[in-house]
CSV table of C-alpha atoms in Angstrom, one decimal:
chain,number,residue,atom,x,y,z
V,92,MET,CA,0.0,0.0,0.0
V,93,ARG,CA,2.8,2.4,0.9
V,94,ARG,CA,4.5,1.8,-2.5
V,95,ALA,CA,1.3,2.3,-4.4
V,96,SER,CA,0.4,5.4,-2.5
V,97,SER,CA,3.9,6.9,-3.0
V,98,HIS,CA,3.4,6.5,-6.7
V,99,GLY,CA,0.1,8.3,-6.7
V,100,LEU,CA,-2.1,5.2,-6.7
V,101,ALA,CA,-5.1,4.8,-4.3
V,102,PRO,CA,-4.9,1.3,-3.0
V,103,ALA,CA,-7.9,-1.1,-3.1
V,104,VAL,CA,-8.0,-3.9,-0.6
V,105,HIS,CA,-10.4,-6.8,-0.4
V,106,ALA,CA,-11.7,-7.4,3.1
V,107,ILE,CA,-14.8,-9.3,4.1
V,108,GLY,CA,-14.7,-10.3,7.8
V,109,ASP,CA,-14.6,-7.8,10.8
V,110,GLN,CA,-11.0,-8.6,11.7
V,111,ALA,CA,-9.9,-8.3,8.0
V,112,ASN,CA,-11.6,-4.9,7.8
V,113,THR,CA,-9.9,-3.7,11.0
V,114,ILE,CA,-6.5,-4.8,9.6
V,115,ALA,CA,-7.2,-3.0,6.3
V,116,LEU,CA,-8.3,0.2,8.0
V,117,ASP,CA,-5.3,0.1,10.3
V,118,ALA,CA,-3.1,-0.2,7.2
V,119,PHE,CA,-4.7,2.8,5.6
V,120,ALA,CA,-4.2,4.7,8.8
V,121,ASP,CA,-0.6,3.7,9.0
V,122,VAL,CA,0.2,4.6,5.4
V,123,GLY,CA,-1.9,7.8,5.6
V,124,CYS,CA,-3.6,7.4,2.3
V,125,ALA,CA,-7.1,7.2,0.9
V,126,GLY,CA,-8.3,4.3,-1.1
V,127,ARG,CA,-11.1,1.7,-0.9
V,128,ILE,CA,-12.0,-1.6,0.8
V,129,GLU,CA,-13.8,-3.9,-1.5
V,130,HIS,CA,-16.7,-5.8,0.1
V,131,ALA,CA,-16.5,-4.6,3.7
V,132,GLN,CA,-19.2,-7.1,4.4
V,133,LEU,CA,-18.8,-7.4,8.2
V,134,LEU,CA,-17.6,-4.5,10.3
V,135,SER,CA,-16.9,-3.9,13.9
V,136,PRO,CA,-19.1,-1.0,15.2
V,137,SER,CA,-15.9,1.0,16.0
V,138,ASP,CA,-14.7,0.6,12.4
V,139,VAL,CA,-17.8,2.1,10.7
V,140,PRO,CA,-16.8,5.8,11.3
V,141,ARG,CA,-13.2,5.1,10.4
V,142,PHE,CA,-14.1,4.8,6.7
V,143,ALA,CA,-15.1,8.5,6.6
V,144,GLU,CA,-12.3,9.6,9.0
V,145,LEU,CA,-9.6,8.0,6.8
V,146,GLY,CA,-11.2,8.9,3.5
V,147,VAL,CA,-11.6,5.2,2.6
V,148,VAL,CA,-14.5,4.2,0.4
V,149,ALA,CA,-16.5,1.1,1.4
V,150,ALA,CA,-16.8,-0.4,-2.1
V,151,VAL,CA,-19.7,-2.7,-1.3
V,152,GLN,CA,-21.6,-5.0,-3.7
V,153,PRO,CA,-25.2,-5.0,-2.3
V,154,ALA,CA,-26.2,-7.8,-4.7
V,155,HIS,CA,-24.1,-10.1,-2.6
V,156,GLN,CA,-26.2,-9.5,0.5
V,157,PRO,CA,-29.2,-11.6,-0.4
V,158,ASP,CA,-26.9,-14.3,-1.9
V,159,ASP,CA,-24.8,-14.5,1.3
V,160,ARG,CA,-27.4,-14.1,4.0
V,161,ASP,CA,-27.8,-17.9,4.7
V,162,VAL,CA,-24.0,-18.4,4.9
V,163,ALA,CA,-23.6,-15.3,7.1
V,164,ASP,CA,-26.3,-16.6,9.4
V,165,ARG,CA,-24.5,-19.9,9.8
V,166,HIS,CA,-20.9,-18.6,10.1
V,167,TRP,CA,-21.4,-15.1,11.6
V,168,PHE,CA,-24.1,-16.1,14.1
V,169,GLY,CA,-24.6,-13.4,16.6
V,170,ARG,CA,-22.8,-10.8,14.4
V,171,THR,CA,-25.1,-10.5,11.4
V,172,SER,CA,-26.5,-7.2,12.5
V,173,ARG,CA,-23.1,-5.8,11.5
V,174,ALA,CA,-23.1,-7.6,8.1
V,175,PHE,CA,-23.6,-5.5,5.0
V,176,PRO,CA,-24.1,-2.4,7.2
V,177,TYR,CA,-25.2,0.0,4.5
V,178,ARG,CA,-27.3,2.2,6.8
V,179,SER,CA,-24.5,2.5,9.4
V,180,LEU,CA,-22.0,3.4,6.7
V,181,LEU,CA,-24.4,6.0,5.2
V,182,ASP,CA,-25.1,7.5,8.6
V,183,SER,CA,-21.4,7.8,9.4
V,184,ALA,CA,-20.5,9.3,6.1
V,185,PRO,CA,-23.1,11.2,4.2
V,186,ALA,CA,-20.9,11.3,1.1
V,187,TRP,CA,-20.8,7.5,1.1
V,188,ARG,CA,-19.9,6.1,-2.3
V,189,SER,CA,-20.5,2.5,-2.8
V,190,ALA,CA,-23.0,0.1,-4.2
V,191,ARG,CA,-20.7,-1.0,-7.0
V,192,THR,CA,-21.2,-3.9,-9.4
V,193,ARG,CA,-19.0,-4.8,-12.3
V,194,ARG,CA,-21.3,-7.0,-14.3
V,195,SER,CA,-22.5,-5.7,-17.7
V,196,ARG,CA,-25.0,-6.2,-20.5
V,197,ARG,CA,-28.0,-5.4,-18.3
V,198,TRP,CA,-28.7,-3.0,-15.5
V,199,THR,CA,-27.2,-5.1,-12.7
V,200,ARG,CA,-26.9,-1.9,-10.6
V,201,GLY,CA,-30.7,-2.3,-10.4
V,202,THR,CA,-30.1,-5.6,-8.6
V,203,ALA,CA,-27.5,-3.9,-6.3
V,204,ILE,CA,-29.8,-0.9,-5.6
V,205,ALA,CA,-32.8,-3.2,-4.9
V,206,SER,CA,-30.7,-5.2,-2.5
V,207,ALA,CA,-29.5,-2.1,-0.6
V,208,VAL,CA,-33.0,-0.8,-0.4
V,209,GLY,CA,-35.1,-4.0,0.1
V,210,ARG,CA,-32.5,-6.3,1.8
V,211,THR,CA,-34.0,-9.4,0.1
V,212,ASP,CA,-34.3,-10.8,-3.3
V,213,ASP,CA,-37.0,-13.5,-2.8
V,214,ASP,CA,-40.2,-13.8,-0.8
V,215,ARG,CA,-38.5,-14.0,2.6
V,216,PRO,CA,-38.7,-10.9,4.8
V,217,PRO,CA,-35.9,-8.3,4.5
V,218,TRP,CA,-32.7,-9.4,6.3
V,219,HIS,CA,-31.7,-6.9,8.9
V,220,PRO,CA,-34.0,-4.2,7.5
V,221,GLU,CA,-32.4,-1.6,9.9
V,222,GLN,CA,-29.4,-1.6,7.5
V,223,ALA,CA,-31.5,-0.7,4.4
V,224,ILE,CA,-30.9,2.7,2.9
V,225,PRO,CA,-33.4,5.0,1.1
V,226,LEU,CA,-33.6,4.7,-2.7
V,227,PRO,CA,-32.3,8.2,-3.4
V,228,ASP,CA,-29.1,7.4,-1.4
V,229,ALA,CA,-28.7,4.0,-3.1
V,230,LEU,CA,-29.0,5.7,-6.5
V,231,ALA,CA,-26.4,8.3,-5.5
V,232,ALA,CA,-24.1,5.5,-4.1
V,233,ALA,CA,-24.4,3.6,-7.4
V,234,SER,CA,-23.5,6.9,-9.2
V,235,GLY,CA,-20.3,7.6,-7.3
V,236,GLY,CA,-22.0,9.9,-4.9
V,237,ARG,CA,-23.6,12.1,-7.6
V,238,ARG,CA,-27.3,13.0,-7.2
V,239,GLY,CA,-27.9,14.6,-10.6
V,240,VAL,CA,-26.4,15.8,-13.8
V,241,ALA,CA,-25.0,19.3,-14.3
V,242,VAL,CA,-23.4,21.1,-17.2
V,243,GLY,CA,-19.8,20.1,-17.4
V,244,ASP,CA,-20.3,16.6,-15.9
V,245,VAL,CA,-18.9,13.5,-17.6
V,246,ALA,CA,-21.6,12.2,-19.8
V,247,ASP,CA,-21.7,8.6,-18.5
V,248,LEU,CA,-25.4,7.9,-18.2
V,249,ILE,CA,-28.0,5.2,-18.4
V,250,VAL,CA,-31.6,5.8,-19.5
V,251,THR,CA,-34.1,3.4,-18.0
V,252,ALA,CA,-37.6,2.4,-19.2
V,253,ALA,CA,-39.1,3.9,-16.0
V,254,ASP,CA,-38.3,6.3,-13.2
V,255,PRO,CA,-36.5,4.2,-10.6
V,256,LEU,CA,-37.9,6.4,-7.8
V,257,THR,CA,-41.4,5.1,-8.6
V,258,LEU,CA,-40.5,1.4,-8.4
V,259,SER,CA,-40.4,-1.2,-5.7
V,260,PRO,CA,-37.2,-3.0,-5.0
V,261,SER,CA,-38.4,-6.1,-6.9
V,262,ASP,CA,-39.4,-4.0,-9.9
V,263,LEU,CA,-35.9,-2.3,-9.9
V,264,ARG,CA,-34.4,-5.8,-10.5
V,265,ALA,CA,-36.2,-6.1,-13.8
V,266,LEU,CA,-35.9,-2.4,-14.9
V,267,PRO,CA,-34.9,-2.4,-18.6
V,268,VAL,CA,-32.2,-0.1,-19.8
V,269,THR,CA,-33.2,1.7,-23.0
V,270,ALA,CA,-29.9,3.5,-23.6
V,271,THR,CA,-26.3,3.9,-22.3
V,272,ILE,CA,-24.0,6.8,-22.9
V,273,LEU,CA,-20.3,6.7,-22.2
V,274,ALA,CA,-18.3,9.9,-22.4
V,275,GLY,CA,-21.1,11.5,-24.3
V,276,HIS,CA,-21.3,8.7,-26.9
V,277,VAL,CA,-24.3,6.4,-27.2
V,278,THR,CA,-23.1,2.8,-26.6
V,279,HIS,CA,-26.4,1.0,-26.4
V,280,LEU,CA,-29.9,1.9,-27.7
V,281,THR,CA,-33.0,-0.2,-27.8
């Protein structure tokens, strides 16, 4: 991390468990650089505010939360209230920028956003609904913290078939993309 930071690179570290996240945050503090922690799926309560204090992005993938809930209940028994702590992270850092996905070809961010908002992807009740975040915050997190488009912004946009703010979490999962624009150039159009 120190070498990357000294060459102008912001380190990205994978950490899933609470001890792994503590070690990663300690390393960022020791090096004195910003960067990101990929996943950040289980956090100690004392580590939640450290992300904002250290300028470290919690680069979470909310679509993993419904997939991992059964495994988390089994292996993190008694600690799952601290698993996928999106609301806690949002409350500690209003400029929280997360909800990343890297899949393409369809609006998989809709799946991530739906998971961050609804905390379930099937007919079971939401898992730890106290960690759900409001839809406008989930949309902003999926957009790198941006809450709108202004003159001079980079024109990386998606156009959806409906206004996401009017949809339920389950409808967000199926929301069709009608166009994508990258650096001002249309890259997909239906």
